[in-house]
Amino acid sequence: MKKKLLILLFLTIPYSLIPNPSLAVPMDSSRFKIESANVEIAGGNKSSTSYKLADTVGQLAAGQYSSTGYVVKAGFQYLHSIIPFRFSISDINIAFGTLVPSTPSTATTNLTVYFGGAGQYQVTAIEEGPLKTQSLNVIPDTSCDGGANTCNESLAKVWSSSSAYGFGYGMSGNDIPADFIDGTYYRPFPDRTSAESPATVMTSINVGKNRSSTVTFKTNISSIQPAGSYQTIINFVATPSY
Amino acid sequence: MKLKNILLTILFLAIPYSLIPNPSHAQQVSLSLSPPLLELFIKPGKAIMVAYKLDNLGDPTFLNLKVLPFEAKDNLGNIRIKPEFEGPVRFSLDNADLTLDQPFFLKTNDSQQILLRIRIPENITDGDYYYSLLAETIPPTSSEGIGSARAKATIGSNILVTISNSGNIDIKPKIALFSTRGRLFDSSDKIPVVLTVVNKGKNMMKPEGQISLKGNFGETIKYDIISKNILAESERMIEATPSAIIDCENLRTEQKCLFPTSLILSGFFIGKYNLSTEIRFGENSPTIFGSTIFYAFPFKIMSGIILASLIIVFIVSRHSREDGNPD
């Protein structure tokens, strides 16, 4: 029995006893000066009048050329794809209809990104001000259910209470932030008029050719919300990486 | 009398639009912009013209073109577009009928060639400047009487400009992190590797090289590094061609999907493994190295064997006791 216990003990050696062998060895000097000819940009031709072209297979307008005083590379040289970068929004009119106090209204639209190969991309979102009328009555941005479920521009939380008022969005689908756990999780949009930074709503370091997500816009008003036509603009910006 | 009849007819034909219900219909936006990236190495005082192609694959729309600077947002290749233009680089359009910040109309399935002129004034300090060419839709007019949001779609293409009068480029690469997430793994685990390179120089750089995995018996596997740009004075997680991919679509909240990785190693590992990397940035440029180790043992299999053995020992000993006790 003692032997068995010893064997068991031996097999369950705590992880912490094994040393952490991180051995990154930087071998840089305090300052490197590299001739442009050596940085794979056809730099040796910087002053020549010759013309070079190194197409990336299948990419539209991709190529590299050099001429007097400049070198240009177009497209991702490591991608071999005929699929250009493309961004779609299925419906740009997000109508909530007539808002009824304490009855949440939702509307959805789909975002789709097409990009070939291992293309990396991001889609960000920002509102051009809160939902408001021309007379400047405002539906404030949501803070979700409040308490432990207080959300912000970078953290989604549960918003299911009919007495929690505001305007926000939830997400489902491909490449969305991990904090949108299910359909009850929402965030407020960052507000450009408050100098807030856009929120990343889709991103991937290795995207396929048809990445799609659904944005669910939600608003809920109280009984004292003044009547009127509440409007705002949400700007979705899709950019490839560098 | 005749005039009165004509007026009545016009009035009848011009029934106010407000009486006709406003049908809400989906308006789709779908834009494509190529090339998605432009890298320009240029001397002060020079100018070039680059042709872009903008396709409208959705409903007809008004579009606006603008150029804004950006910076690296994180070490994953994401960007933060600045709200206002800055920097010495000058942009304009060579199109006869287009200018920046002036809306134009693009029909469905129509294309617009954008002739972007990039000009570098004289006497500009050497350095890197990063911009995005942005094509944004003009949102539709709002529907009165209801609560609504309108979406504006913007698609971008990044422009990386390196200005160098002498042709020299200043890069300072250094490995900031080369590690597996954890040191001890089960033999059947997928092992995540993270490699982050920092560039403290004033110009962007493009890494090339491999991550090598060496086992107990000297067996070696090499994974090529994907050559993505690392901007000046920034860092970026470098990726290598993977041996495995974790499907995170349905596992988004799992630990292994919460953190991005450079490479995921897949296989049946036993013992000590050495991981090393060698990264180059072009001929005669500095080469940087990094190494780390990890251990893998068949814990799950051994746990199963031990548990099965304990159960067998328990059953056998109990059976023996029952055999020895005639009561």
Coordinates of C-alpha atoms in Angstrom, one line a residue:
Chain A
M1 CA 0.0 0.0 0.0
K2 CA 2.8 2.3 0.9
K3 CA 4.5 1.6 -2.4
K4 CA 1.3 2.5 -4.3
L5 CA 1.0 5.7 -2.4
L6 CA 4.6 6.6 -3.3
I7 CA 3.9 5.9 -7.0
L8 CA 0.8 8.0 -6.9
L9 CA 2.7 10.8 -5.2
F10 CA 5.5 10.6 -7.8
L11 CA 3.0 10.8 -10.7
T12 CA 1.3 13.9 -9.2
I13 CA 4.4 16.1 -8.9
P14 CA 3.2 19.6 -8.5
Y15 CA 3.5 21.7 -11.7
S16 CA 5.1 24.5 -9.6
L17 CA 8.2 22.4 -8.9
I18 CA 9.2 22.5 -12.6
P19 CA 11.2 25.6 -13.3
N20 CA 9.9 28.2 -15.8
P21 CA 12.3 28.0 -18.7
S22 CA 11.5 31.1 -20.7
L23 CA 14.7 31.7 -22.7
A24 CA 13.9 34.4 -25.2
V25 CA 17.3 35.6 -26.3
P26 CA 17.2 39.0 -28.0
M27 CA 20.3 39.5 -30.1
D28 CA 19.9 43.0 -31.2
S29 CA 22.4 45.9 -30.9
S30 CA 21.5 49.2 -29.4
R31 CA 20.9 50.5 -32.9
F32 CA 20.6 48.9 -36.3
K33 CA 21.1 50.8 -39.5
I34 CA 20.1 48.7 -42.5
E35 CA 20.6 49.6 -46.1
S36 CA 17.3 49.7 -47.9
A37 CA 18.7 47.4 -50.5
N38 CA 18.6 44.7 -47.8
V39 CA 15.0 45.0 -46.7
E40 CA 13.4 43.1 -49.4
I41 CA 11.9 46.1 -51.0
A42 CA 14.0 46.2 -54.1
G43 CA 15.7 49.1 -52.4
G44 CA 18.7 48.8 -54.7
N45 CA 16.6 50.2 -57.5
K46 CA 15.7 53.3 -55.6
S47 CA 17.7 55.5 -57.9
S48 CA 17.3 53.6 -61.1
T49 CA 14.8 54.2 -63.8
S50 CA 14.1 50.5 -64.3
Y51 CA 10.6 49.1 -63.7
K52 CA 9.9 46.0 -61.6
L53 CA 6.7 44.1 -61.1
A54 CA 6.2 41.3 -58.7
D55 CA 2.6 40.3 -58.8
T56 CA 0.8 38.6 -55.9
V57 CA -1.0 35.8 -57.7
G58 CA -4.6 36.7 -58.3
Q59 CA -4.8 39.8 -56.3
L60 CA -6.4 42.7 -58.1
A61 CA -4.0 45.5 -58.7
A62 CA -1.4 43.8 -56.6
G63 CA 2.2 44.2 -57.5
Q64 CA 5.5 45.8 -56.7
Y65 CA 7.2 48.3 -58.8
S66 CA 10.1 50.6 -58.4
S67 CA 11.0 53.7 -60.1
T68 CA 13.0 56.8 -59.4
G69 CA 12.9 57.6 -55.7
Y70 CA 10.2 55.3 -54.6
V71 CA 9.2 51.6 -54.3
V72 CA 5.6 50.5 -54.0
K73 CA 4.1 47.2 -52.9
A74 CA 0.4 46.7 -53.4
G75 CA -1.6 44.0 -51.7
F76 CA -0.6 41.4 -49.1
Q77 CA 2.5 39.6 -50.5
Y78 CA 1.9 36.6 -48.4
L79 CA -1.7 36.1 -49.5
H80 CA -2.5 34.3 -52.7
S81 CA -6.2 35.0 -53.2
I82 CA -8.5 36.3 -55.9
I83 CA -11.0 37.4 -53.2
P84 CA -10.8 41.2 -52.6
F85 CA -11.6 42.7 -49.3
R86 CA -15.4 43.2 -49.1
F87 CA -17.8 44.4 -46.4
S88 CA -21.6 44.2 -46.4
I89 CA -24.4 45.4 -44.2
S90 CA -27.7 43.6 -44.9
D91 CA -29.9 46.5 -43.9
I92 CA -28.8 50.0 -43.1
N93 CA -32.3 51.1 -42.0
I94 CA -32.6 50.0 -38.4
A95 CA -36.3 50.8 -37.6
F96 CA -37.6 50.1 -34.1
G97 CA -41.1 51.2 -35.0
T98 CA -43.2 53.0 -32.4
L99 CA -41.6 52.7 -29.0
V100 CA -43.7 51.6 -26.1
P101 CA -42.5 52.3 -22.5
S102 CA -41.0 49.3 -20.7
T103 CA -41.4 47.2 -23.8
P104 CA -38.0 46.6 -25.4
S105 CA -37.8 47.0 -29.2
T106 CA -35.2 45.3 -31.2
A107 CA -34.0 45.3 -34.8
T108 CA -31.2 43.4 -36.5
T109 CA -28.8 43.7 -39.3
N110 CA -26.1 41.4 -40.6
L111 CA -22.4 42.3 -41.1
T112 CA -20.4 40.2 -43.6
V113 CA -16.7 40.3 -44.4
Y114 CA -15.2 38.5 -47.4
F115 CA -11.4 38.2 -47.5
G116 CA -9.3 35.5 -49.1
G117 CA -6.5 33.5 -47.8
A118 CA -5.3 34.3 -44.2
G119 CA -6.4 37.9 -44.4
Q120 CA -6.8 39.6 -41.1
Y121 CA -9.5 42.2 -40.6
Q122 CA -11.5 44.2 -38.0
V123 CA -14.9 45.8 -38.0
T124 CA -15.5 48.7 -35.5
A125 CA -18.7 50.5 -34.5
I126 CA -19.4 53.9 -33.1
E127 CA -22.5 56.0 -32.8
E128 CA -22.6 59.6 -34.0
G129 CA -24.3 60.6 -30.8
P130 CA -27.1 58.9 -28.7
L131 CA -30.6 58.3 -30.0
K132 CA -32.2 61.8 -29.8
T133 CA -34.9 63.9 -31.3
Q134 CA -34.4 67.2 -33.1
S135 CA -35.4 68.9 -29.8
L136 CA -32.5 67.1 -28.2
N137 CA -34.5 64.7 -26.0
V138 CA -32.2 61.7 -25.5
I139 CA -32.6 58.0 -25.0
P140 CA -29.4 57.4 -23.0
D141 CA -26.9 54.6 -23.8
T142 CA -27.7 51.5 -21.9
S143 CA -25.8 50.3 -18.8
C144 CA -27.7 47.0 -19.0
D145 CA -29.5 45.6 -15.9
G146 CA -27.1 47.5 -13.5
G147 CA -25.4 46.2 -10.4
A148 CA -23.4 43.2 -11.2
N149 CA -24.8 43.4 -14.7
T150 CA -23.5 46.9 -15.5
C151 CA -22.2 46.9 -19.1
N152 CA -20.0 49.4 -20.8
E153 CA -18.6 50.1 -24.3
S154 CA -16.0 47.2 -24.0
L155 CA -17.9 44.7 -21.7
A156 CA -21.3 43.1 -22.5
K157 CA -23.6 42.2 -19.6
V158 CA -27.1 40.9 -19.3
W159 CA -29.9 43.3 -20.3
S160 CA -33.2 41.6 -19.7
S161 CA -35.0 43.8 -17.2
S162 CA -37.9 45.7 -18.6
S163 CA -37.2 48.5 -16.2
A164 CA -33.6 49.0 -17.5
Y165 CA -33.8 51.7 -20.1
G166 CA -31.5 52.8 -22.8
F167 CA -30.0 52.0 -26.2
G168 CA -27.5 49.3 -27.0
Y169 CA -26.5 46.3 -29.1
G170 CA -25.8 42.6 -28.9
M171 CA -23.9 40.3 -31.2
S172 CA -23.9 36.8 -32.5
G173 CA -22.1 34.9 -35.2
N174 CA -18.5 34.7 -36.4
D175 CA -15.4 36.6 -35.0
I176 CA -17.4 38.6 -32.4
P177 CA -16.1 39.6 -28.9
A178 CA -16.1 36.8 -26.4
D179 CA -18.2 38.8 -23.9
F180 CA -21.3 38.4 -26.0
I181 CA -22.1 35.1 -24.3
D182 CA -25.7 34.8 -25.5
G183 CA -28.6 36.8 -26.8
T184 CA -29.2 38.5 -23.4
Y185 CA -25.8 40.2 -23.4
Y186 CA -25.6 43.8 -24.6
R187 CA -23.2 46.8 -24.7
P188 CA -23.8 50.5 -25.3
F189 CA -22.2 51.9 -28.5
P190 CA -19.2 54.2 -28.0
D191 CA -20.3 57.8 -28.6
R192 CA -18.2 59.9 -31.0
T193 CA -19.6 63.1 -29.5
S194 CA -18.2 62.1 -26.2
A195 CA -14.8 61.5 -27.8
E196 CA -15.0 57.7 -27.2
S197 CA -13.0 55.2 -29.3
P198 CA -14.8 52.9 -31.7
A199 CA -15.5 49.4 -30.3
T200 CA -14.2 46.3 -32.2
V201 CA -17.3 44.2 -33.0
M202 CA -15.6 41.7 -35.4
T203 CA -12.0 40.7 -35.7
S204 CA -10.0 37.7 -36.8
I205 CA -6.3 37.0 -37.4
N206 CA -7.2 34.3 -39.9
V207 CA -10.4 35.0 -41.7
G208 CA -12.2 32.9 -44.2
K209 CA -14.1 34.2 -47.2
N210 CA -17.5 34.7 -45.7
R211 CA -17.5 35.8 -42.0
S212 CA -20.9 36.9 -40.8
S213 CA -22.4 38.3 -37.6
T214 CA -25.7 39.6 -36.6
V215 CA -26.0 42.9 -34.7
T216 CA -29.1 43.2 -32.5
F217 CA -30.0 46.8 -31.7
K218 CA -32.2 47.2 -28.7
T219 CA -33.9 50.1 -27.0
N220 CA -36.2 50.4 -24.1
I221 CA -37.8 53.6 -22.8
S222 CA -39.5 54.7 -19.6
S223 CA -43.0 56.1 -19.4
I224 CA -41.6 59.6 -18.9
Q225 CA -39.6 59.6 -22.1
P226 CA -40.8 62.5 -24.2
A227 CA -42.5 61.6 -27.5
G228 CA -40.7 62.2 -30.7
S229 CA -38.7 60.8 -33.5
Y230 CA -35.4 59.4 -32.1
Q231 CA -32.6 59.0 -34.5
T232 CA -28.9 58.2 -34.7
I233 CA -26.2 57.0 -37.1
I234 CA -24.0 54.0 -36.3
N235 CA -20.8 53.9 -38.3
F236 CA -19.4 50.4 -39.0
V237 CA -15.8 50.6 -40.3
A238 CA -14.2 47.5 -41.9
T239 CA -10.5 47.6 -42.4
P240 CA -8.0 44.9 -43.3
S241 CA -4.9 44.6 -41.2
Y242 CA -1.4 45.8 -42.2
Chain B
M1 CA -62.6 77.4 -66.9
K2 CA -60.2 75.4 -68.9
L3 CA -57.3 76.5 -66.7
K4 CA -59.3 75.6 -63.6
N5 CA -59.8 72.1 -65.0
I6 CA -56.1 71.7 -65.7
L7 CA -55.2 72.8 -62.2
L8 CA -57.7 70.4 -60.6
T9 CA -56.3 67.6 -62.7
I10 CA -52.7 68.4 -61.6
L11 CA -53.9 68.7 -58.0
F12 CA -55.6 65.3 -58.3
L13 CA -52.4 63.7 -59.9
A14 CA -50.2 65.2 -57.2
I15 CA -51.8 63.5 -54.3
P16 CA -49.5 64.3 -51.4
Y17 CA -46.9 61.5 -50.8
S18 CA -47.7 61.7 -47.1
L19 CA -51.0 59.9 -47.8
I20 CA -49.1 56.9 -49.2
P21 CA -47.7 54.7 -46.6
N22 CA -43.9 54.6 -46.5
P23 CA -42.9 51.0 -47.0
S24 CA -39.8 50.1 -45.0
H25 CA -37.5 48.0 -47.0
A26 CA -34.0 46.6 -46.5
Q27 CA -31.3 48.7 -48.1
Q28 CA -28.2 46.7 -48.4
V29 CA -24.6 48.0 -48.6
S30 CA -21.8 45.9 -50.0
L31 CA -18.5 47.5 -50.9
S32 CA -15.2 46.2 -52.1
L33 CA -11.9 48.1 -52.2
S34 CA -8.7 46.9 -53.6
P35 CA -5.8 46.7 -53.1
P36 CA -6.3 46.3 -49.4
L37 CA -2.8 47.4 -48.5
L38 CA -0.2 49.7 -50.0
E39 CA 3.4 49.9 -48.8
L40 CA 5.3 52.9 -50.1
F41 CA 9.0 53.6 -49.6
I42 CA 9.7 57.1 -51.0
K43 CA 12.0 60.0 -50.9
P44 CA 11.0 63.5 -49.8
G45 CA 9.9 65.6 -52.8
K46 CA 8.5 62.7 -54.8
A47 CA 4.9 61.9 -55.7
I48 CA 3.2 58.8 -57.0
M49 CA -0.2 57.9 -58.2
V50 CA -1.9 54.7 -57.2
A51 CA -5.1 53.3 -58.8
Y52 CA -7.7 51.7 -56.5
K53 CA -10.9 50.0 -57.5
L54 CA -14.1 50.5 -55.5
D55 CA -17.0 48.2 -56.3
N56 CA -20.6 48.7 -55.2
L57 CA -22.1 45.2 -54.9
G58 CA -25.2 46.4 -52.9
D59 CA -27.9 49.0 -53.5
P60 CA -27.1 52.3 -55.2
T61 CA -25.6 54.7 -52.8
F62 CA -23.7 58.0 -52.3
L63 CA -20.1 57.5 -51.2
N64 CA -17.5 59.8 -49.7
L65 CA -13.7 59.2 -49.9
K66 CA -11.3 60.4 -47.3
V67 CA -7.8 59.6 -45.9
L68 CA -7.1 59.5 -42.2
P69 CA -4.1 58.4 -40.2
F70 CA -4.0 55.3 -38.1
E71 CA -1.8 53.7 -35.4
A72 CA -1.4 50.2 -34.1
K73 CA -4.2 49.5 -31.5
D74 CA -2.7 46.3 -30.0
N75 CA -0.2 43.6 -30.8
L76 CA -2.7 41.6 -32.9
G77 CA -2.6 43.8 -36.0
N78 CA -5.7 45.8 -35.3
I79 CA -5.6 49.5 -35.9
R80 CA -7.1 52.7 -34.4
I81 CA -8.1 55.3 -37.0
K82 CA -7.5 58.8 -35.8
P83 CA -10.4 61.2 -36.1
E84 CA -8.4 64.1 -37.7
F85 CA -5.8 64.2 -40.5
E86 CA -2.2 64.7 -39.4
G87 CA 1.3 64.1 -40.8
P88 CA 3.3 65.5 -43.7
V89 CA 2.0 63.2 -46.5
R90 CA -0.4 64.9 -48.9
F91 CA -3.2 63.1 -50.6
S92 CA -5.4 64.1 -53.5
L93 CA -7.4 62.5 -56.4
D94 CA -6.3 62.6 -60.0
N95 CA -9.8 61.8 -61.1
A96 CA -11.4 64.6 -63.2
D97 CA -14.8 64.1 -61.6
L98 CA -13.9 63.2 -58.0
T99 CA -12.3 64.9 -55.0
L100 CA -11.7 63.8 -51.5
D101 CA -14.5 64.6 -49.1
Q102 CA -17.0 65.2 -51.9
P103 CA -19.9 62.7 -52.2
F104 CA -20.4 60.9 -55.4
F105 CA -23.0 58.4 -56.6
L106 CA -22.3 54.7 -57.4
K107 CA -24.9 52.4 -58.9
T108 CA -25.4 48.8 -58.2
N109 CA -22.6 46.6 -59.6
D110 CA -20.8 49.7 -60.7
S111 CA -17.1 50.3 -60.1
Q112 CA -15.1 53.4 -59.6
Q113 CA -11.4 53.7 -60.2
I114 CA -9.8 56.0 -57.6
L115 CA -6.6 57.6 -58.7
L116 CA -4.9 58.5 -55.4
R117 CA -2.0 60.8 -55.7
I118 CA 0.5 60.7 -52.8
R119 CA 2.9 63.5 -52.5
I120 CA 5.8 63.9 -50.0
P121 CA 6.9 67.5 -49.6
E122 CA 10.6 68.4 -49.6
N123 CA 12.6 68.5 -46.3
I124 CA 10.5 66.0 -44.5
T125 CA 12.1 64.1 -41.6
D126 CA 12.7 60.4 -42.3
G127 CA 10.1 58.2 -40.6
D128 CA 7.0 56.1 -41.1
Y129 CA 3.4 57.5 -41.6
Y130 CA 0.4 55.3 -41.7
Y131 CA -3.0 56.1 -43.3
S132 CA -6.2 54.5 -44.3
L133 CA -8.1 55.3 -47.5
L134 CA -11.7 55.2 -46.5
A135 CA -14.9 54.9 -48.6
E136 CA -18.0 55.6 -46.5
T137 CA -21.6 55.5 -47.5
I138 CA -23.9 58.5 -46.9
P139 CA -26.7 57.2 -44.6
P140 CA -30.2 57.4 -46.0
T141 CA -32.6 60.0 -44.8
S142 CA -34.4 59.1 -41.6
S143 CA -38.0 58.0 -41.4
E144 CA -40.0 60.5 -39.3
G145 CA -42.2 59.5 -36.5
I146 CA -40.4 56.3 -35.4
G147 CA -37.3 55.5 -33.4
S148 CA -34.6 54.4 -35.8
A149 CA -30.8 54.0 -36.2
R150 CA -29.2 54.3 -39.6
A151 CA -26.0 52.4 -40.4
K152 CA -23.1 53.9 -42.2
A153 CA -20.7 51.5 -43.9
T154 CA -17.1 52.4 -44.2
I155 CA -14.5 50.2 -45.9
G156 CA -10.8 51.0 -45.7
S157 CA -7.4 50.2 -47.3
N158 CA -4.3 50.8 -45.4
I159 CA -1.3 52.8 -46.7
L160 CA 2.1 52.4 -45.1
V161 CA 4.5 55.2 -46.0
T162 CA 8.2 55.1 -45.2
I163 CA 10.0 58.3 -46.0
S164 CA 13.7 58.0 -46.3
N165 CA 16.0 60.5 -47.9
S166 CA 19.1 58.4 -47.8
G167 CA 17.5 55.0 -48.5
N168 CA 18.5 53.8 -45.0
I169 CA 16.0 52.1 -42.8
D170 CA 16.1 52.0 -39.0
I171 CA 14.7 48.9 -37.4
K172 CA 15.3 47.5 -33.9
P173 CA 13.7 44.1 -33.6
K174 CA 13.6 42.2 -30.3
I175 CA 11.6 39.2 -29.1
A176 CA 9.2 40.4 -26.4
L177 CA 7.7 37.0 -25.7
F178 CA 8.3 33.5 -26.8
S179 CA 6.5 30.9 -24.7
T180 CA 4.0 28.1 -24.5
R181 CA 1.0 28.9 -22.4
G182 CA 2.1 26.7 -19.5
R183 CA 5.1 24.4 -19.2
L184 CA 3.6 21.0 -18.5
F185 CA 1.0 19.5 -20.8
D186 CA -0.8 16.2 -21.3
S187 CA 0.6 14.3 -24.2
S188 CA -2.6 14.7 -26.2
D189 CA -3.0 18.4 -25.5
K190 CA -2.8 21.0 -28.3
I191 CA 0.0 23.2 -27.3
P192 CA -0.3 26.9 -27.9
V193 CA 2.8 28.9 -28.7
V194 CA 3.0 32.7 -28.4
L195 CA 5.7 34.7 -30.2
T196 CA 5.7 38.5 -30.0
V197 CA 8.2 40.7 -31.6
V198 CA 8.8 44.4 -30.8
N199 CA 10.2 47.0 -33.2
K200 CA 11.7 49.9 -31.4
G201 CA 13.0 51.4 -34.7
K202 CA 11.6 54.2 -36.7
N203 CA 10.6 52.2 -39.7
M204 CA 8.3 49.1 -40.1
M205 CA 9.8 45.7 -40.6
K206 CA 8.8 42.4 -42.1
P207 CA 9.8 39.2 -40.3
E208 CA 10.8 35.9 -42.0
G209 CA 11.9 32.7 -40.4
Q210 CA 10.8 29.6 -38.6
I211 CA 9.7 28.2 -35.3
S212 CA 11.4 24.9 -34.8
L213 CA 10.2 22.1 -32.5
K214 CA 12.9 19.6 -31.4
G215 CA 11.9 16.4 -29.5
N216 CA 13.7 13.9 -27.3
F217 CA 15.3 12.0 -30.1
G218 CA 16.4 15.0 -32.2
E219 CA 13.4 14.9 -34.5
T220 CA 12.7 18.5 -35.7
I221 CA 9.7 20.1 -37.3
K222 CA 9.8 23.6 -38.7
Y223 CA 6.9 26.0 -39.0
D224 CA 7.3 29.0 -41.3
I225 CA 6.5 32.5 -39.9
I226 CA 3.9 34.5 -41.8
S227 CA 5.6 37.7 -43.0
K228 CA 3.3 40.4 -41.6
N229 CA 4.4 44.0 -41.1
I230 CA 5.5 45.2 -37.6
L231 CA 5.0 49.0 -37.5
A232 CA 7.6 51.4 -36.2
E233 CA 7.7 51.6 -32.4
S234 CA 5.1 48.9 -31.9
E235 CA 4.9 45.2 -31.3
R236 CA 3.0 42.4 -33.0
M237 CA 2.2 38.8 -32.3
I238 CA 3.8 36.8 -35.1
E239 CA 2.0 33.8 -36.6
A240 CA 3.4 30.7 -38.1
T241 CA 1.7 28.2 -40.4
P242 CA -0.2 26.0 -38.0
S243 CA -0.1 22.3 -37.4
A244 CA -3.6 22.5 -35.9
I245 CA -6.5 24.9 -35.5
I246 CA -8.8 25.0 -32.6
D247 CA -12.4 25.6 -33.6
C248 CA -13.3 28.5 -31.4
E249 CA -16.7 29.2 -33.0
N250 CA -18.5 27.2 -30.3
L251 CA -15.8 27.4 -27.6
R252 CA -15.4 31.2 -27.4
T253 CA -15.4 31.3 -23.7
E254 CA -12.9 28.5 -23.2
Q255 CA -9.5 29.5 -21.9
K256 CA -7.7 28.3 -25.1
C257 CA -9.9 30.5 -27.2
L258 CA -9.7 33.6 -25.1
F259 CA -6.0 34.3 -26.0
P260 CA -4.7 34.5 -29.5
T261 CA -1.7 32.3 -30.4
S262 CA 1.1 32.3 -32.9
L263 CA 1.0 28.6 -33.4
I264 CA -0.8 25.5 -32.1
L265 CA 1.2 22.3 -31.9
S266 CA -0.7 19.1 -32.4
G267 CA 0.5 15.5 -31.8
F268 CA 1.3 13.0 -29.1
F269 CA 4.1 14.4 -27.0
I270 CA 6.2 12.6 -24.4
G271 CA 9.1 14.1 -22.5
K272 CA 11.0 17.3 -22.9
Y273 CA 10.7 19.5 -26.1
N274 CA 12.7 22.4 -27.2
L275 CA 11.1 25.2 -29.2
S276 CA 13.3 27.7 -30.9
T277 CA 12.8 30.5 -33.3
E278 CA 15.0 32.3 -35.8
I279 CA 13.7 35.5 -37.3
R280 CA 15.3 37.5 -40.1
F281 CA 14.3 40.9 -41.6
G282 CA 16.1 40.7 -44.9
E283 CA 19.7 40.2 -46.1
N284 CA 22.4 41.5 -43.8
S285 CA 19.8 42.6 -41.3
P286 CA 19.8 41.5 -37.7
T287 CA 18.7 37.9 -37.0
I288 CA 17.0 37.4 -33.6
F289 CA 16.7 34.1 -31.7
G290 CA 14.5 32.8 -29.0
S291 CA 14.0 29.5 -27.3
T292 CA 11.8 27.8 -24.7
I293 CA 11.0 24.3 -23.5
F294 CA 7.9 22.4 -22.4
Y295 CA 7.2 19.0 -21.0
A296 CA 4.4 16.6 -21.9
F297 CA 3.4 13.4 -20.2
P298 CA 0.5 11.0 -20.7
F299 CA -1.3 12.1 -17.5
K300 CA -4.7 11.3 -18.6
I301 CA -3.8 7.7 -19.7
M302 CA -1.8 7.1 -16.6
S303 CA -4.6 8.5 -14.4
G304 CA -6.9 6.1 -16.1
I305 CA -4.5 3.1 -15.6
I306 CA -4.0 4.0 -11.9
L307 CA -7.7 4.4 -11.3
A308 CA -8.4 1.1 -13.0
S309 CA -5.6 -0.6 -11.0
L310 CA -7.0 0.8 -7.7
I311 CA -10.5 -0.5 -8.6
I312 CA -9.1 -3.9 -9.5
V313 CA -7.0 -4.0 -6.3
F314 CA -10.0 -3.0 -4.2
I315 CA -12.2 -5.6 -5.8
V316 CA -9.6 -8.3 -5.6
S317 CA -8.8 -7.6 -1.9
R318 CA -12.5 -7.4 -1.0
H319 CA -13.1 -10.7 -2.9
S320 CA -10.1 -12.3 -1.0
R321 CA -11.5 -11.1 2.3
E322 CA -14.9 -12.6 1.5
D323 CA -13.2 -15.9 0.5
G324 CA -11.2 -15.9 3.8
N325 CA -14.3 -15.3 5.9
P326 CA -16.7 -18.3 5.8
D327 CA -19.4 -16.2 7.6

